[in-house]
GROMACS .gro file of C-alpha atoms in nm:
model
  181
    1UNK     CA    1   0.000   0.000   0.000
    2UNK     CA    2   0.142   0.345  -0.078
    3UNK     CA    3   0.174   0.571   0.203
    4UNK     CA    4  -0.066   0.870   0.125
    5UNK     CA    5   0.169   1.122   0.259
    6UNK     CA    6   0.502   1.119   0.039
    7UNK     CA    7   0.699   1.336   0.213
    8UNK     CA    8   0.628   1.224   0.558
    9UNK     CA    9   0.922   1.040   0.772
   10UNK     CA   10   0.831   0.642   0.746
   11UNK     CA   11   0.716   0.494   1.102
   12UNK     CA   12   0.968   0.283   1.281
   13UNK     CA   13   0.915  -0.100   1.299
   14UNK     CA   14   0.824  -0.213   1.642
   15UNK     CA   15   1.143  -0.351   1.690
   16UNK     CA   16   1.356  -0.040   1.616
   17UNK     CA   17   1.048   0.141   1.799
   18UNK     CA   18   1.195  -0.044   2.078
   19UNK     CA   19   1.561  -0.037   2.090
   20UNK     CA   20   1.493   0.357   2.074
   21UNK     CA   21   1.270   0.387   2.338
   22UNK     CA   22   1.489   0.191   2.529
   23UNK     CA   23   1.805   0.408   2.432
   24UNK     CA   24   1.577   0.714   2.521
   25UNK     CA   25   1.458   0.594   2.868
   26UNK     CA   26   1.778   0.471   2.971
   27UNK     CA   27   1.979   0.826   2.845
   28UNK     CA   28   1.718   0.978   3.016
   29UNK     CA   29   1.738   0.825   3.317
   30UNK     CA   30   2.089   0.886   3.280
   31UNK     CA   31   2.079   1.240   3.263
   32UNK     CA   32   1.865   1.227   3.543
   33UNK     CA   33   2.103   1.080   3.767
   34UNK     CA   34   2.390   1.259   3.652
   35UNK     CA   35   2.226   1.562   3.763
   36UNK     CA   36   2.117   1.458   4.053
   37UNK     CA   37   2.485   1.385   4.107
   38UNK     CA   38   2.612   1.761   4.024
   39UNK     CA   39   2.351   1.855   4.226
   40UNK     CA   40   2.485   1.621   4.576
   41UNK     CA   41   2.856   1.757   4.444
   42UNK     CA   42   2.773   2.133   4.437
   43UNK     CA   43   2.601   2.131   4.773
   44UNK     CA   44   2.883   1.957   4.946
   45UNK     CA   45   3.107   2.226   4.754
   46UNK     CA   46   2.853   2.504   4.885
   47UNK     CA   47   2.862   2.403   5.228
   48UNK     CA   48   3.175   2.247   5.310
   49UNK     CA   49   3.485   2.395   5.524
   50UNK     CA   50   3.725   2.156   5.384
   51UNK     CA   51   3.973   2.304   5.100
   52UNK     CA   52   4.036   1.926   5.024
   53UNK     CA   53   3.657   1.844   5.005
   54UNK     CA   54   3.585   2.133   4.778
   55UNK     CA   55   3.836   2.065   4.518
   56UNK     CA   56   3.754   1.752   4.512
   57UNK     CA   57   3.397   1.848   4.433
   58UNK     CA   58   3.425   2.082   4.161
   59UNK     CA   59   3.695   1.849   4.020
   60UNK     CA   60   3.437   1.588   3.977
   61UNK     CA   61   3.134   1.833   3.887
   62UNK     CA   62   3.420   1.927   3.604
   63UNK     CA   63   3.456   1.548   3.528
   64UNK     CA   64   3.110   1.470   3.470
   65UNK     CA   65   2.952   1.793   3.258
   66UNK     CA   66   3.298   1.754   3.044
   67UNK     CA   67   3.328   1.377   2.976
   68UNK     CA   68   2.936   1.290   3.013
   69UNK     CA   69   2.680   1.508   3.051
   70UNK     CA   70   2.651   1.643   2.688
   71UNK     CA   71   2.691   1.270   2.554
   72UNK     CA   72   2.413   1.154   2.739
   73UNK     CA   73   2.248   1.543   2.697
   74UNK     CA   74   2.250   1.457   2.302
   75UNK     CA   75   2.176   1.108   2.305
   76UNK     CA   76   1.866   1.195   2.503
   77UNK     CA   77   1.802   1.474   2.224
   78UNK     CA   78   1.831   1.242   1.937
   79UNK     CA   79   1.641   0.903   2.083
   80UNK     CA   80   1.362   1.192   2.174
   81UNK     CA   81   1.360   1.329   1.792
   82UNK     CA   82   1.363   1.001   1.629
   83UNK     CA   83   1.085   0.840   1.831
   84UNK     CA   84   0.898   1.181   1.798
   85UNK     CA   85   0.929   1.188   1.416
   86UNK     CA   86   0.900   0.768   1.394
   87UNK     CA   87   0.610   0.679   1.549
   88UNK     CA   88   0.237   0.825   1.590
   89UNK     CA   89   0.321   1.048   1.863
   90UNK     CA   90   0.462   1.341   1.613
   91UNK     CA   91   0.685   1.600   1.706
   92UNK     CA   92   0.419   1.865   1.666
   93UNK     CA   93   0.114   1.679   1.733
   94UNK     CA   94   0.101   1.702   2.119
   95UNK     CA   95   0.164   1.938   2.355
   96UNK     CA   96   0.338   1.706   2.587
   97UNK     CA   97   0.589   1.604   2.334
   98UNK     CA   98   0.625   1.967   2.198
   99UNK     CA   99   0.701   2.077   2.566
  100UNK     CA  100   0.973   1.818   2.590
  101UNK     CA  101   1.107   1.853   2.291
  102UNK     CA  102   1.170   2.240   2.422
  103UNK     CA  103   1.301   2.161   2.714
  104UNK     CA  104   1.525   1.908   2.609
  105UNK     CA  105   1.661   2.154   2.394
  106UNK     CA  106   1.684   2.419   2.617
  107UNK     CA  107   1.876   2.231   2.917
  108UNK     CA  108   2.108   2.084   2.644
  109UNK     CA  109   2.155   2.483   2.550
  110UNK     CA  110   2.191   2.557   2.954
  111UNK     CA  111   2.455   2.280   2.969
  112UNK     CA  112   2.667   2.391   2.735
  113UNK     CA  113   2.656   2.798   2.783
  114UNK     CA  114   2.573   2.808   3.170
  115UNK     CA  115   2.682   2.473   3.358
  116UNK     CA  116   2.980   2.408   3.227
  117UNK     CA  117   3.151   2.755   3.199
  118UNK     CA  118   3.007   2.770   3.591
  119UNK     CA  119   3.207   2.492   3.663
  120UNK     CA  120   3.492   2.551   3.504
  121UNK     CA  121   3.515   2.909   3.707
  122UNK     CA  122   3.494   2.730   4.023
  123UNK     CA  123   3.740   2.452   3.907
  124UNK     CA  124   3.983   2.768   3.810
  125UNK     CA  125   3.915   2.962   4.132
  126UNK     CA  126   3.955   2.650   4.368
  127UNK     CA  127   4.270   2.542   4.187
  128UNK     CA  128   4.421   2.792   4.266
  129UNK     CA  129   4.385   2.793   4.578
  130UNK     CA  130   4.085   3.048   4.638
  131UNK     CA  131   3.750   2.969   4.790
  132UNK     CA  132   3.417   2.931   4.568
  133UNK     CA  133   3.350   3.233   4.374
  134UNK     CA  134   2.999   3.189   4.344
  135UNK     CA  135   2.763   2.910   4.490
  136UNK     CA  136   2.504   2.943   4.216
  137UNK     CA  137   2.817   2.849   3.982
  138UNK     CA  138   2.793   2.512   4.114
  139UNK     CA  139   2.435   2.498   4.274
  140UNK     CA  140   2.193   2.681   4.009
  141UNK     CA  141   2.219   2.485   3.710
  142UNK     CA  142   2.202   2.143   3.850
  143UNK     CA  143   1.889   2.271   4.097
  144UNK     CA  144   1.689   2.419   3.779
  145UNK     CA  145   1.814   2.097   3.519
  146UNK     CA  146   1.676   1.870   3.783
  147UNK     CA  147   1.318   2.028   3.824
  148UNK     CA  148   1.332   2.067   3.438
  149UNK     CA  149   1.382   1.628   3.374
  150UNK     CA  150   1.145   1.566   3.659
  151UNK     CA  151   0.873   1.762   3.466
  152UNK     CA  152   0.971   1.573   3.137
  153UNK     CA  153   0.955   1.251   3.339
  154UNK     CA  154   0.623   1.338   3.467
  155UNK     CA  155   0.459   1.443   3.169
  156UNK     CA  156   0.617   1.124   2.980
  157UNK     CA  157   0.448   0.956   3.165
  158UNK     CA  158   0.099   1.133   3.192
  159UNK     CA  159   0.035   1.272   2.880
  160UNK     CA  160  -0.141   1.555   2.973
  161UNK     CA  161  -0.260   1.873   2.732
  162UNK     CA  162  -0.398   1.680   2.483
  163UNK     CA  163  -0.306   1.737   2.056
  164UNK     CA  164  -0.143   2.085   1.938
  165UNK     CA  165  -0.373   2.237   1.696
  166UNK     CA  166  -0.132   2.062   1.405
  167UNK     CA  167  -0.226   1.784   1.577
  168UNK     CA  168  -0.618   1.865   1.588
  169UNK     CA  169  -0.601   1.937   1.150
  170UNK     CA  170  -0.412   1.647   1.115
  171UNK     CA  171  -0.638   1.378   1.294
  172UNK     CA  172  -0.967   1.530   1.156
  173UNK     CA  173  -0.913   1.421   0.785
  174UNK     CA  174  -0.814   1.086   0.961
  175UNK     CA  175  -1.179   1.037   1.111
  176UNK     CA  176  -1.370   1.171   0.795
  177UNK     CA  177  -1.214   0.915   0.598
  178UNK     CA  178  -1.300   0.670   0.855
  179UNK     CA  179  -1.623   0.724   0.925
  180UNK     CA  180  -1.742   0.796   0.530
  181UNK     CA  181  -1.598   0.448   0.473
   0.00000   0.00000   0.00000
């Protein structure tokens, strides 16, 4: 049967439906607990009166936004666009996915332009021997990035808002043709 819509993106097969989702969840979940993480580091660094401690901290806040927060950041980014685009759901066609999609995007920005050159000023300051220039260096990003993927998590999971009005055009020719048949 040719697929009425030429240009559209062909559906995934269940099987590769799978093995993304899976991918997705799982670099989600990652990026979860990797800011959760940041988040248990950059308190300690906050709060601490150890020199040692501290370093040690934003040493390891450096370690993971360098070497594996924007891997797991992207991979999220990309499962999310494929299973968007390959399967019913649409990347336009419900709020819920539209609002992830956003936010995904926007933390991934965050990462890149606010995280990481926050810790890399406290990694600089500490190193060299000074205290923590700035606790929301350290504290903000991880605090805000964490609210944002519990949201996403939530709304994955409850679907709430219903279809975007794309979504609303695109499933009323669907029932016409259904219910003239």
């Amino acid at each position: 049967m040719p697929n009425p819509k030429p240009n559209a993106m062909p559906k995934l097969s269940r099987p590769a439906r799978r093995a993304v989702l899976v991918v997705h969840v799982t670099s989600s979940a990652s990026w979860l607990g990797l800011t959760l993480g940041l988040l248990a580091l950059g308190t300690t660094a906050a709060t601490t009166g150890s020199a040692v401690t501290l370093e040690a901290c934003v040493r390891a806040m450096k370690l993971f936004a360098d070497w594996l927060l924007l891997p797991v950041a992207f991979l999220t980014f990309l499962s999310g666009l494929v299973l968007s685009l390959g399967t019913a759901w649409g990347l336009a066609r419900h709020r819920w996915v539209w609002t992830k999609f956003w936010l995904t995007l926007a933390t991934t920005t965050a990462t890149v332009f606010a995280l990481r050159p926050g810790v890399n000023a406290a990694v600089t300051a500490v190193a060299a021997g000074g205290s923590l220039p700035d606790a929301g260096d350290v504290l903000f990003g991880p605090a805000v990035s964490l609210s944002a993927y519990v949201f996403m998590t939530v709304i994955s999971v409850l679907k709430p808002w219903g279809p975007t009005r794309r979504g609303k055009r695109l499933r009323t020719p669907a029932r016409r043709t259904f219910q003239d048949a």
